[in-house]
Amino acid sequence: RPRWPSPRDKELLSARKEIQNAPMIRNDRDLYAPVFRNVSMFK
């Protein structure tokens, strides 16, 4: 395993931070709720 993170690793870490720090959205009419009903599986 490489000692230093690769550029791809840095991109993944950055994306993860963005997702974790995204604002909470409630009652968004543009989102189709049934698509997101299983989102708890990913927690």
CSV table of C-alpha atoms in Angstrom, one decimal, residues 1-41:
chain,number,residue,atom,x,y,z
A,1,ARG,CA,0.0,0.0,0.0
A,2,PRO,CA,1.4,3.4,-0.9
A,3,ARG,CA,2.5,5.6,1.9
A,4,TRP,CA,0.9,8.8,0.5
A,5,PRO,CA,-2.6,9.2,-0.8
A,6,SER,CA,-3.0,9.3,-4.6
A,7,PRO,CA,-4.8,12.1,-6.3
A,8,ARG,CA,-7.8,9.8,-6.7
A,9,ASP,CA,-7.8,9.2,-2.9
A,10,LYS,CA,-7.7,12.9,-2.3
A,11,GLU,CA,-10.7,13.4,-4.7
A,12,LEU,CA,-12.7,10.7,-2.8
A,13,LEU,CA,-11.9,12.2,0.6
A,14,SER,CA,-12.9,15.6,-0.7
A,15,ALA,CA,-16.2,14.2,-2.1
A,16,ARG,CA,-16.9,12.4,1.2
A,17,LYS,CA,-16.4,15.6,3.2
A,18,GLU,CA,-18.8,17.5,0.9
A,19,ILE,CA,-21.4,14.9,1.4
A,20,GLN,CA,-21.0,14.8,5.1
A,21,ASN,CA,-21.1,18.6,5.4
A,22,ALA,CA,-24.0,19.1,3.0
A,23,PRO,CA,-26.9,21.1,4.4
A,24,MET,CA,-30.0,19.2,5.6
A,25,ILE,CA,-32.9,19.7,3.1
A,26,ARG,CA,-36.5,19.0,4.1
A,27,ASN,CA,-39.6,19.2,2.0
A,28,ASP,CA,-37.9,19.7,-1.4
A,29,ARG,CA,-40.6,19.5,-4.1
A,30,ASP,CA,-38.0,18.8,-6.8
A,31,LEU,CA,-36.9,15.5,-5.2
A,32,TYR,CA,-39.0,12.4,-5.8
A,33,ALA,CA,-39.3,10.9,-2.3
A,34,PRO,CA,-39.7,7.2,-3.3
A,35,VAL,CA,-36.3,7.3,-4.9
A,36,PHE,CA,-34.7,8.2,-1.6
A,37,ARG,CA,-36.8,5.9,0.7
A,38,ASN,CA,-33.9,3.5,1.2
A,39,VAL,CA,-31.3,6.1,1.9
A,40,SER,CA,-31.0,4.9,5.5
A,41,MET,CA,-29.3,1.7,4.1
